[in-house]
C-alpha positions as semicolon CSV with decimal commas, in nm:
position;residue;x (nm);y (nm);z (nm)
1;X;-2,912;-1,143;-1,475
2;X;-2,596;-1,337;-1,560
3;X;-2,540;-1,115;-1,862
4;X;-2,549;-0,798;-1,655
5;X;-2,310;-0,951;-1,401
6;X;-2,073;-1,047;-1,681
7;X;-2,085;-0,697;-1,828
8;X;-2,019;-0,546;-1,487
9;X;-1,723;-0,779;-1,428
10;X;-1,573;-0,696;-1,766
11;X;-1,618;-0,324;-1,713
12;X;-1,488;-0,330;-1,355
13;X;-1,203;-0,579;-1,378
14;X;-1,148;-0,640;-1,749
15;X;-0,857;-0,395;-1,808
16;X;-0,692;-0,490;-1,480
17;X;-0,727;-0,862;-1,539
18;X;-0,602;-0,827;-1,896
19;X;-0,289;-0,643;-1,786
20;X;-0,207;-0,896;-1,512
21;X;-0,273;-1,194;-1,739
22;X;-0,057;-1,051;-2,016
23;X;0,226;-0,976;-1,774
24;X;0,227;-1,325;-1,625
25;X;0,183;-1,493;-1,964
26;X;0,480;-1,312;-2,115
27;X;0,722;-1,323;-1,821
28;X;0,580;-1,560;-1,559
29;X;0,721;-1,503;-1,212
30;X;0,988;-1,283;-1,366
31;X;0,716;-1,016;-1,391
32;X;0,709;-0,974;-1,013
33;X;1,069;-0,993;-0,880
34;X;1,014;-0,715;-0,626
35;X;0,700;-0,886;-0,493
36;X;0,877;-1,219;-0,450
37;X;1,163;-1,042;-0,272
38;X;0,912;-0,872;-0,040
39;X;0,742;-1,205;0,038
40;X;1,076;-1,370;0,118
41;X;1,186;-1,074;0,331
42;X;0,858;-1,078;0,526
43;X;0,890;-1,453;0,587
44;X;1,253;-1,409;0,695
45;X;1,165;-1,135;0,945
46;X;0,886;-1,351;1,084
47;X;1,122;-1,645;1,129
48;X;1,396;-1,437;1,292
49;X;1,175;-1,235;1,528
50;X;1,028;-1,553;1,671
51;X;1,371;-1,671;1,784
52;X;1,506;-1,576;2,126
53;X;1,814;-1,426;1,968
54;X;1,632;-1,255;1,682
55;X;1,346;-1,062;1,838
56;X;1,544;-0,760;1,956
57;X;1,752;-0,715;1,637
58;X;1,433;-0,710;1,429
59;X;1,280;-0,457;1,668
60;X;1,591;-0,243;1,642
61;X;1,580;-0,219;1,262
62;X;1,209;-0,239;1,181
63;X;0,994;-0,159;1,483
64;X;0,818;0,178;1,483
65;X;0,636;0,336;1,778
66;X;0,487;0,683;1,800
67;X;0,692;0,747;2,114
68;X;1,017;0,701;1,919
69;X;1,207;1,008;1,796
70;X;1,079;1,105;1,453
71;X;1,417;1,058;1,286
72;X;1,438;0,704;1,420
73;X;1,084;0,621;1,310
74;X;1,156;0,749;0,959
75;X;1,478;0,548;0,948
76;X;1,296;0,227;1,046
77;X;0,985;0,281;0,833
78;X;1,116;0,122;0,508
79;X;1,186;-0,212;0,679
80;X;0,885;-0,189;0,912
81;X;0,667;-0,262;0,611
82;X;0,810;-0,615;0,595
83;X;0,800;-0,696;0,968
84;X;0,476;-0,889;1,035
85;X;0,275;-0,805;1,345
86;X;0,335;-1,065;1,614
87;X;-0,033;-1,085;1,711
88;X;-0,154;-1,169;1,358
89;X;-0,103;-1,484;1,147
90;X;0,193;-1,439;0,913
91;X;0,019;-1,615;0,626
92;X;-0,221;-1,320;0,607
93;X;0,064;-1,074;0,559
94;X;0,234;-1,300;0,303
95;X;-0,090;-1,342;0,106
96;X;-0,152;-0,967;0,107
97;X;0,196;-0,890;-0,020
98;X;0,191;-1,162;-0,286
99;X;-0,151;-1,069;-0,425
100;X;-0,167;-0,691;-0,399
101;X;0,202;-0,612;-0,448
102;X;0,212;-0,859;-0,737
103;X;-0,083;-0,700;-0,916
104;X;0,056;-0,352;-0,852
105;X;0,404;-0,442;-0,976
106;X;0,266;-0,571;-1,304
107;X;0,022;-0,282;-1,351
108;X;0,227;0,009;-1,219
109;X;0,587;-0,101;-1,238
110;X;0,835;-0,173;-0,961
111;X;0,931;0,177;-0,853
112;X;0,585;0,328;-0,859
113;X;0,459;0,034;-0,655
114;X;0,728;0,091;-0,394
115;X;0,662;0,465;-0,394
116;X;0,289;0,429;-0,333
117;X;0,347;0,157;-0,072
118;X;0,587;0,374;0,127
119;X;0,365;0,681;0,093
120;X;0,076;0,484;0,243
121;X;0,293;0,340;0,521
122;X;0,445;0,678;0,603
123;X;0,100;0,841;0,610
124;X;-0,011;0,592;0,873
125;X;0,308;0,630;1,074
126;X;0,285;1,010;1,082
127;X;-0,086;1,002;1,156
128;X;-0,021;0,806;1,477
129;X;0,176;1,101;1,613
130;X;-0,091;1,350;1,513
131;X;-0,368;1,133;1,656
132;X;-0,195;1,102;1,991
133;X;-0,138;1,478;1,999
134;X;-0,510;1,534;1,935
135;X;-0,607;1,298;2,216
136;X;-0,898;1,055;2,255
137;X;-1,159;1,330;2,287
138;X;-1,158;1,405;1,913
139;X;-1,287;1,190;1,623
140;X;-0,939;1,138;1,482
141;X;-0,756;1,131;1,812
142;X;-0,583;0,840;1,983
143;X;-0,516;0,755;2,348
144;X;-0,167;0,824;2,481
145;X;-0,113;0,451;2,536
146;X;-0,104;0,399;2,158
147;X;0,236;0,569;2,156
148;X;0,381;0,240;2,283
149;X;0,207;0,017;2,028
150;X;0,445;-0,150;1,782
151;X;0,347;-0,030;1,435
152;X;0,469;-0,275;1,170
153;X;0,336;-0,479;0,882
154;X;0,228;-0,434;0,519
155;X;-0,143;-0,369;0,572
156;X;-0,135;0,011;0,524
157;X;0,073;-0,030;0,208
158;X;-0,163;-0,300;0,080
159;X;-0,470;-0,081;0,133
160;X;-0,304;0,219;-0,030
161;X;-0,188;0,018;-0,331
162;X;-0,532;-0,137;-0,376
163;X;-0,697;0,205;-0,390
164;X;-0,433;0,343;-0,627
165;X;-0,453;0,049;-0,869
166;X;-0,833;0,069;-0,870
167;X;-0,809;0,436;-0,963
168;X;-0,557;0,372;-1,238
169;X;-0,772;0,099;-1,394
170;X;-1,108;0,265;-1,324
171;X;-1,229;-0,015;-1,098
172;X;-1,446;0,234;-0,911
173;X;-1,672;-0,010;-0,727
174;X;-1,379;-0,219;-0,607
175;X;-1,191;0,087;-0,485
176;X;-1,503;0,214;-0,312
177;X;-1,549;-0,125;-0,146
178;X;-1,192;-0,113;-0,010
179;X;-1,249;0,234;0,137
180;X;-1,587;0,132;0,282
181;X;-1,436;-0,179;0,440
182;X;-1,172;0,032;0,614
183;X;-1,436;0,275;0,742
184;X;-1,641;-0,014;0,880
185;X;-1,326;-0,156;1,040
186;X;-1,273;0,169;1,232
187;X;-1,639;0,186;1,337
188;X;-1,639;-0,173;1,463
189;X;-1,292;-0,163;1,617
190;X;-1,157;0,193;1,649
191;X;-0,793;0,104;1,716
192;X;-0,462;0,240;1,590
193;X;-0,432;-0,003;1,300
194;X;-0,776;0,077;1,160
195;X;-0,724;0,452;1,177
196;X;-0,382;0,417;1,018
197;X;-0,547;0,238;0,726
198;X;-0,771;0,541;0,675
199;X;-0,466;0,768;0,698
200;X;-0,294;0,556;0,433
201;X;-0,598;0,591;0,206
202;X;-0,601;0,967;0,267
203;X;-0,235;0,995;0,170
204;X;-0,292;0,799;-0,151
205;X;-0,604;1,002;-0,236
206;X;-0,395;1,319;-0,213
207;X;-0,146;1,163;-0,456
208;X;-0,431;1,064;-0,688
209;X;-0,575;1,417;-0,677
210;X;-0,238;1,570;-0,765
211;X;-0,177;1,327;-1,052
212;X;-0,531;1,371;-1,187
213;X;-0,488;1,748;-1,178
214;X;-0,156;1,726;-1,362
215;X;-0,298;1,491;-1,625
216;X;-0,597;1,718;-1,685
217;X;-0,359;2,009;-1,730
218;X;-0,161;1,811;-1,988
219;X;-0,463;1,721;-2,202
220;X;-0,432;1,875;-2,544
221;X;-0,065;1,964;-2,495
222;X;0,161;1,850;-2,776
223;X;0,440;1,612;-2,667
224;X;0,790;1,751;-2,649
225;X;1,023;1,666;-2,939
226;X;1,165;1,320;-2,899
227;X;0,892;1,202;-2,660
228;X;0,563;1,027;-2,720
229;X;0,369;1,194;-2,441
230;X;0,395;1,439;-2,157
231;X;0,214;1,194;-1,931
232;X;0,422;0,961;-1,715
233;X;0,400;0,595;-1,818
234;X;0,204;0,359;-1,600
235;X;0,482;0,102;-1,603
236;X;0,834;0,185;-1,490
């Protein structure tokens, strides 16, 4: 029994663990500068927004609601990722960013990590508008009151990055578990946050499908002169 568990763990997490271990062993904390910056920025926003003088400025630059004009929501979305939700413990957001962003930065590179994170966050933000337009009478609809809900935090980005990294490193069972957990979350508590997590996963799955299609199309194609491969590198 223990042997089969060990083989499963090596097959599921071996490549991912090896990449993370090698990155940390060779560079230490210098391997995750973007992640450390994100953790510090999240902690700073949490500290400031809990001050009498700081709450409104943080809302003005990083608070997104579906009732806001679209241009304003898009303008605030990049910083909204680092503004922790006031009704949740900040240590949870910090732990999510440190763990998932850190693994992704080592495995994918800084810019791809940011790109996937913002794609997932933007997918959730745009879904909120679509869901409210559909109304509560449909499976993917939302009540009109959700238009006033403050939509901030790294959770959608964390979920999206987890699914993307699992695909890249063929950790199929882990990726499936993340998706299943988000589905159960929506069934148990069908609120805006849970449905935005599913929207984030959907956005990342579209990205995965496009990249998989491009990579299949490039199989067997000779690299261009002066390059080692047509395929984009995993690390940036």
